Amino acid sequence: MGWAVAVAVLLSASPTFVTRGDVTPEADLRKEAQAAWTAVETRYAAQAGGLPTRAPATVALQKGLALPPERNAQGRPGVVELRQNTPGVLDARLRMALRHELAHQLLWWACPASSEDRLFHEAFALTVSGELPEWREAPYQSLSRAAKEVANAPQVDTSRARRALARILGEHTGFPAALTRRLRQCHDGTRWASPLSVEELADVAVLAPEAATVVVSRHSGEVLFAEGDVRRALPYGSTLKPFLYAAGTVASRASDARGANSAVGISPAAIPSDVQSPPLLAPRPGVQEWACGAGLPAKVDARLALLRSCNGYFLDWEATGRAPRAFGLWGPVLSAVGLTGLPEDMTEAIGLRSAHGLSPWGMAQAYRLLAEVRPDVLALLTGNVEEGTLSGLSTSKALKGVATKTGTVRDAASRPQFGWIAAVDADLVVVAVRPGKMPRHFADELPALIARVRKQMAGLDAARVQVLGLLPSASVEARCAGAGFALEDGAPRAVPADFSRLDALTAKGPAVCLGSPWRVRFPEGPDGGRDYAGVFSWSAPPPYRPPPGVPTTASALKARRGSDFVFRTTRVQYTSGVIAAEDVTLQGEARIALARVVAHNERHATSRHPGRAVCDTTHCQAFRGTVRMRPEESRALTLPALKWDVWLTFSQGGDAPWRESRSRAQVESLLGTRLVSLRFEAGRVRYLRTDGEAGATYEEARSLPCDTLRAGLKLPSCPQRASFDGLQVLFEGQGRGHGEGLDVEAAKASRGVSSEVLLERAYGAFPLMPPAP
C-alpha cells in the first residue's frame, strides 16, 4: 500500500503520525494515535505546567517484526512498533500498548533530559496509559517486595517488574507526587542530576538499609570506587551542616578561617557583604540539642558548633532570624545533585527530621564542589579528628589532614538507622554510609579505604595543563551534561545547560562540571567536541618574546605563549590523554615507557613555560582531552620517578623515508634571504647566507635548532639532506618528529624490552636528578 501520511490538527503540539500499511486499518490507527497523544499530552501539561514551544517530530507507526513474546509493542524516538494479532483489528491490547508507547514518545519530545531514566519513563507510561487497573488485579504484593523486584530489574522490562511498579504507583491516590515534581523539572529546564529512585516514587523508605561507599576524584570528578547502591537517596543526618556554614559565612570567612584563607589565597575584597556572620551563642544547659560534648565555652561560635555537630546552635541560630534558609546559595547545588527536596526549617536542614534524602553519590559531588569553592571550610573540617565528632579514636591520627563530617540518622527510640562519614583529602572525596552504626564505629575503615583506592589506581594527584592556546579564547565553548557551576566571588553559580563561551564561564573563577566531563567545542574541531574530565580556570600567560634572531612562525608564537585556559585533572587522566593524542596504537612496555615520560614532563615544564603548567601543543606534548584509560598508564605511574632532571623529548621516529619540497621563499622567511647551502647535523641546521654591500660580499655561517625549521615548514621530521632546485628546496629524511629522545616507533619494535631499558637507551646521557640533601 506504500506510505500514507495523516497530519492531525487537534493540537498545535501534535506530531505527524505516519503509517506504512502493515498495521490496519491505517486511518483508524492514526485516529487512535491522535486521541491517545491528546490524552497523554493533556495530563503531562497539567502536571508539568505547560508544553515545549517546539513542535514534536514525526512518529512512525509500524508492525514489529522482532518483538519479544512478552511484549505487545516497543519503541525508540520517532518509531512505535506494534503487534497486531488479527489483520484489520485494533484490539484492546494493541490500543493499550499504543498509548503506553506514545507516552514514551511524548517524554522523548517534552522531557529529553529524562531519556536515560528508565524508571521515570515506565512510571509515567503506566500512570497515563490507563493500564494500572489491569496490573493491580494480580495477587497482593508488599511494598518492600515490589521495591526489590524493581531494583532487580532497573530496565523495568519484565512483567514482574511492571507489576511491582504498578504496586508502588498504587501506594498513593491521584497522580504520583514524585512524577509531578520531575515533570515540573522538565518544564522549568532543571538538570536531571540523578535518576528517579524507588523511594522517591513511593515517598517512603521501602528498601532495607544497605552499606554504600563511593570515592570520587576531586580533580577529574570520575567515580573511582563504588560499592552498594550509591545512587539511592537516604536521610542525611548532620552531613549537610557544612553547607549551612558555607552559606552563612560568606561575608565572614576572611576572619573565621584566617589561617586557611592565607593558604588558599582568598581575598577579603572578593567577599560579598550582604551575608551576616553567624552569632556567638550561649549553650542552654539541660537542652538535649545542646548536648554536644563536655567543656563547651560560655559562648559557642559556628566553627566549634560545626565540629561538635551542635544541633542546639543551629536551631538557636535560626531563631535569631539570620540563618540561611534552605541552605542559602548552596540549595540549588544540593538540588542539582539529587537532594529530594529543600528543607522547610532548620530541623530538616540538620537532619533532626528526615523529610528529604540525598544519595552517597550526590553527597560526594556536593563536597567536591564545596572543596573547590570554599577550601577554608574544608580546612576547618580537618579539625574534626582533633576536637570534633571523630576525635579521641585510635584512627584519628591516621585521618590527620583529612576534612571529615559525620552524620547520624536515628529512629524514634534514638537508635542509629544510618551513619554517614564524608571525607575529603587533597585528591579524593569519600562518602560512606553504614546501616545501624554510629560514624565513630566505622571511622577506622576510612584510612584503609583511601589507601586501597590509591593502590588500585596510581596517579590520582592533580595535573595541570594549558589548553586550547592555538585558538582565539572567545571561540571555545563548553557544556556540562551533569550539573555545571562557575565560581564567582566565593560562591557557586549554575551555568547554562547549553554550550557557553568558556572564557565567560571562567572569568571570575574555576568552572566545575559535576557528574560528567565538560564537552568542549570550537570552530573546525571534531564533530561533537572533546571530553575534558576536570576543572577549567582562566590564567592569562605573560607576553612571549622570541629570542633575538630566532625565526618563529605565528603558530609557534601562540604555542610558546601558552594559553589563557588552565585545565586540571588527575595525572593518570592527563597521561592517558597525551598518549592517545601522540600514538593511540602503543601497547605494552613501549606504552609504559612513553607514559612515564609524559608524567615526568608534566612536572618538568620549566624549560617550556617558566612558572606555568605544561601546554597541550607539540611545543610540549599534545593533549586533546581526557579519554578512557588503559592499564599501562596506571602501571607506569606505580613505578619509581625517572632519574633525569630535565624535559625529556620524544618523537614518533621510525625509519620510513620521505621527500618533500618547500618554496625557497618559505625557507628564507625562516632563515633569511640569499641562502647558499643547508646541512644538518647533531640536531641543528647549519646554513650559509651571502651578505655585504657596495660590491663587497661575504658568506656568513649560522645555525639553529633543527626543530625550529621542521616545525616552521611542517616537515615530517628533521631532514637529513636538502638541495636547491630553482625556486624550490627539496628536503629528504626519515621517520616522524624531531628525532630526539625516545623513538616511539623503535620502542614499538623492541619486543620483550622493558620500559627501563627503553628509557635508558633514549636518555642515558641526559642530566640526572641532583641527589637528595
PDB file of N, CA and C in Angstrom, residues 41-79:
ATOM      1  N   GLU A  41      -0.861  14.013  26.412  1.00  0.00           N
ATOM      2  CA  GLU A  41      -0.324  15.364  26.404  1.00  0.00           C
ATOM      3  C   GLU A  41      -1.068  16.256  27.406  1.00  0.00           C
ATOM      4  N   THR A  42      -2.370  16.086  27.506  1.00  0.00           N
ATOM      5  CA  THR A  42      -3.167  16.882  28.436  1.00  0.00           C
ATOM      6  C   THR A  42      -2.752  16.612  29.873  1.00  0.00           C
ATOM      7  N   ARG A  43      -2.535  15.346  30.215  1.00  0.00           N
ATOM      8  CA  ARG A  43      -2.115  15.013  31.572  1.00  0.00           C
ATOM      9  C   ARG A  43      -0.704  15.514  31.847  1.00  0.00           C
ATOM     10  N   TYR A  44       0.179  15.418  30.858  1.00  0.00           N
ATOM     11  CA  TYR A  44       1.536  15.943  31.021  1.00  0.00           C
ATOM     12  C   TYR A  44       1.478  17.442  31.311  1.00  0.00           C
ATOM     13  N   ALA A  45       0.760  18.190  30.486  1.00  0.00           N
ATOM     14  CA  ALA A  45       0.704  19.639  30.640  1.00  0.00           C
ATOM     15  C   ALA A  45       0.122  20.036  31.991  1.00  0.00           C
ATOM     16  N   ALA A  46      -0.884  19.300  32.462  1.00  0.00           N
ATOM     17  CA  ALA A  46      -1.500  19.620  33.748  1.00  0.00           C
ATOM     18  C   ALA A  46      -0.515  19.460  34.898  1.00  0.00           C
ATOM     19  N   GLN A  47       0.350  18.450  34.819  1.00  0.00           N
ATOM     20  CA  GLN A  47       1.293  18.199  35.905  1.00  0.00           C
ATOM     21  C   GLN A  47       2.574  19.020  35.752  1.00  0.00           C
ATOM     22  N   ALA A  48       3.033  19.200  34.517  1.00  0.00           N
ATOM     23  CA  ALA A  48       4.301  19.916  34.295  1.00  0.00           C
ATOM     24  C   ALA A  48       4.120  21.426  34.313  1.00  0.00           C
ATOM     25  N   GLY A  49       2.931  21.891  34.016  1.00  0.00           N
ATOM     26  CA  GLY A  49       2.700  23.322  33.973  1.00  0.00           C
ATOM     27  C   GLY A  49       2.787  23.914  32.585  1.00  0.00           C
ATOM     28  N   GLY A  50       2.890  23.077  31.568  1.00  0.00           N
ATOM     29  CA  GLY A  50       2.959  23.573  30.205  1.00  0.00           C
ATOM     30  C   GLY A  50       3.590  22.564  29.282  1.00  0.00           C
ATOM     31  N   LEU A  51       3.766  22.977  28.021  1.00  0.00           N
ATOM     32  CA  LEU A  51       4.371  22.134  26.994  1.00  0.00           C
ATOM     33  C   LEU A  51       5.528  22.866  26.338  1.00  0.00           C
ATOM     34  N   PRO A  52       6.441  22.135  25.703  1.00  0.00           N
ATOM     35  CA  PRO A  52       7.516  22.811  24.976  1.00  0.00           C
ATOM     36  C   PRO A  52       6.964  23.665  23.835  1.00  0.00           C
ATOM     37  N   THR A  53       7.723  24.678  23.460  1.00  0.00           N
ATOM     38  CA  THR A  53       7.294  25.539  22.350  1.00  0.00           C
ATOM     39  C   THR A  53       7.607  24.922  20.995  1.00  0.00           C
ATOM     40  N   ARG A  54       8.587  24.026  20.950  1.00  0.00           N
ATOM     41  CA  ARG A  54       8.928  23.412  19.666  1.00  0.00           C
ATOM     42  C   ARG A  54       7.933  22.304  19.328  1.00  0.00           C
ATOM     43  N   ALA A  55       7.755  22.059  18.038  1.00  0.00           N
ATOM     44  CA  ALA A  55       6.811  21.032  17.597  1.00  0.00           C
ATOM     45  C   ALA A  55       7.437  19.649  17.723  1.00  0.00           C
ATOM     46  N   PRO A  56       6.610  18.629  18.029  1.00  0.00           N
ATOM     47  CA  PRO A  56       7.154  17.264  18.082  1.00  0.00           C
ATOM     48  C   PRO A  56       7.481  16.745  16.694  1.00  0.00           C
ATOM     49  N   ALA A  57       8.386  15.786  16.655  1.00  0.00           N
ATOM     50  CA  ALA A  57       8.793  15.206  15.375  1.00  0.00           C
ATOM     51  C   ALA A  57       7.761  14.188  14.902  1.00  0.00           C
ATOM     52  N   THR A  58       7.949  13.733  13.662  1.00  0.00           N
ATOM     53  CA  THR A  58       7.087  12.692  13.097  1.00  0.00           C
ATOM     54  C   THR A  58       7.233  11.391  13.885  1.00  0.00           C
ATOM     55  N   VAL A  59       6.130  10.677  14.067  1.00  0.00           N
ATOM     56  CA  VAL A  59       6.145   9.370  14.732  1.00  0.00           C
ATOM     57  C   VAL A  59       5.631   8.330  13.740  1.00  0.00           C
ATOM     58  N   ALA A  60       6.457   7.333  13.431  1.00  0.00           N
ATOM     59  CA  ALA A  60       6.068   6.248  12.533  1.00  0.00           C
ATOM     60  C   ALA A  60       5.411   5.124  13.335  1.00  0.00           C
ATOM     61  N   LEU A  61       4.270   4.642  12.853  1.00  0.00           N
ATOM     62  CA  LEU A  61       3.548   3.530  13.468  1.00  0.00           C
ATOM     63  C   LEU A  61       3.664   2.337  12.531  1.00  0.00           C
ATOM     64  N   GLN A  62       4.300   1.252  12.979  1.00  0.00           N
ATOM     65  CA  GLN A  62       4.554   0.129  12.081  1.00  0.00           C
ATOM     66  C   GLN A  62       4.514  -1.190  12.832  1.00  0.00           C
ATOM     67  N   LYS A  63       4.477  -2.260  12.076  1.00  0.00           N
ATOM     68  CA  LYS A  63       4.427  -3.594  12.660  1.00  0.00           C
ATOM     69  C   LYS A  63       5.793  -3.973  13.206  1.00  0.00           C
ATOM     70  N   GLY A  64       5.786  -4.568  14.400  1.00  0.00           N
ATOM     71  CA  GLY A  64       7.041  -5.034  14.988  1.00  0.00           C
ATOM     72  C   GLY A  64       7.406  -6.394  14.443  1.00  0.00           C
ATOM     73  N   LEU A  65       8.559  -6.499  13.807  1.00  0.00           N
ATOM     74  CA  LEU A  65       8.961  -7.753  13.182  1.00  0.00           C
ATOM     75  C   LEU A  65       9.750  -8.658  14.116  1.00  0.00           C
ATOM     76  N   ALA A  66      10.264  -8.083  15.227  1.00  0.00           N
ATOM     77  CA  ALA A  66      11.083  -8.900  16.137  1.00  0.00           C
ATOM     78  C   ALA A  66      10.720  -8.618  17.585  1.00  0.00           C
ATOM     79  N   LEU A  67       9.437  -8.498  17.866  1.00  0.00           N
ATOM     80  CA  LEU A  67       9.004  -8.231  19.235  1.00  0.00           C
ATOM     81  C   LEU A  67       9.162  -9.479  20.096  1.00  0.00           C
ATOM     82  N   PRO A  68       9.713  -9.350  21.306  1.00  0.00           N
ATOM     83  CA  PRO A  68       9.757 -10.495  22.213  1.00  0.00           C
ATOM     84  C   PRO A  68       8.339 -10.966  22.528  1.00  0.00           C
ATOM     85  N   PRO A  69       8.171 -12.245  22.851  1.00  0.00           N
ATOM     86  CA  PRO A  69       6.819 -12.783  23.085  1.00  0.00           C
ATOM     87  C   PRO A  69       6.047 -12.037  24.169  1.00  0.00           C
ATOM     88  N   GLU A  70       6.761 -11.517  25.190  1.00  0.00           N
ATOM     89  CA  GLU A  70       6.045 -10.888  26.298  1.00  0.00           C
ATOM     90  C   GLU A  70       5.668  -9.436  26.014  1.00  0.00           C
ATOM     91  N   ARG A  71       6.003  -8.922  24.841  1.00  0.00           N
ATOM     92  CA  ARG A  71       5.717  -7.514  24.547  1.00  0.00           C
ATOM     93  C   ARG A  71       4.685  -7.387  23.431  1.00  0.00           C
ATOM     94  N   ASN A  72       3.797  -6.415  23.588  1.00  0.00           N
ATOM     95  CA  ASN A  72       2.843  -6.082  22.540  1.00  0.00           C
ATOM     96  C   ASN A  72       3.279  -4.878  21.717  1.00  0.00           C
ATOM     97  N   ALA A  73       4.315  -4.179  22.198  1.00  0.00           N
ATOM     98  CA  ALA A  73       4.821  -3.020  21.472  1.00  0.00           C
ATOM     99  C   ALA A  73       6.182  -2.648  22.034  1.00  0.00           C
ATOM    100  N   GLN A  74       6.921  -1.886  21.278  1.00  0.00           N
ATOM    101  CA  GLN A  74       8.172  -1.298  21.744  1.00  0.00           C
ATOM    102  C   GLN A  74       8.451  -0.078  20.879  1.00  0.00           C
ATOM    103  N   GLY A  75       9.369   0.742  21.320  1.00  0.00           N
ATOM    104  CA  GLY A  75       9.617   1.961  20.554  1.00  0.00           C
ATOM    105  C   GLY A  75      11.000   2.522  20.778  1.00  0.00           C
ATOM    106  N   ARG A  76      11.315   3.474  19.942  1.00  0.00           N
ATOM    107  CA  ARG A  76      12.502   4.307  20.057  1.00  0.00           C
ATOM    108  C   ARG A  76      12.075   5.684  19.549  1.00  0.00           C
ATOM    109  N   PRO A  77      12.849   6.734  19.811  1.00  0.00           N
ATOM    110  CA  PRO A  77      12.396   8.065  19.393  1.00  0.00           C
ATOM    111  C   PRO A  77      11.979   8.100  17.925  1.00  0.00           C
ATOM    112  N   GLY A  78      10.717   8.445  17.694  1.00  0.00           N
ATOM    113  CA  GLY A  78      10.195   8.584  16.338  1.00  0.00           C
ATOM    114  C   GLY A  78       9.598   7.339  15.737  1.00  0.00           C
ATOM    115  N   VAL A  79       9.655   6.192  16.443  1.00  0.00           N
ATOM    116  CA  VAL A  79       9.148   4.931  15.894  1.00  0.00           C
ATOM    117  C   VAL A  79       8.417   4.150  16.985  1.00  0.00           C
TER     118      VAL A  79
END
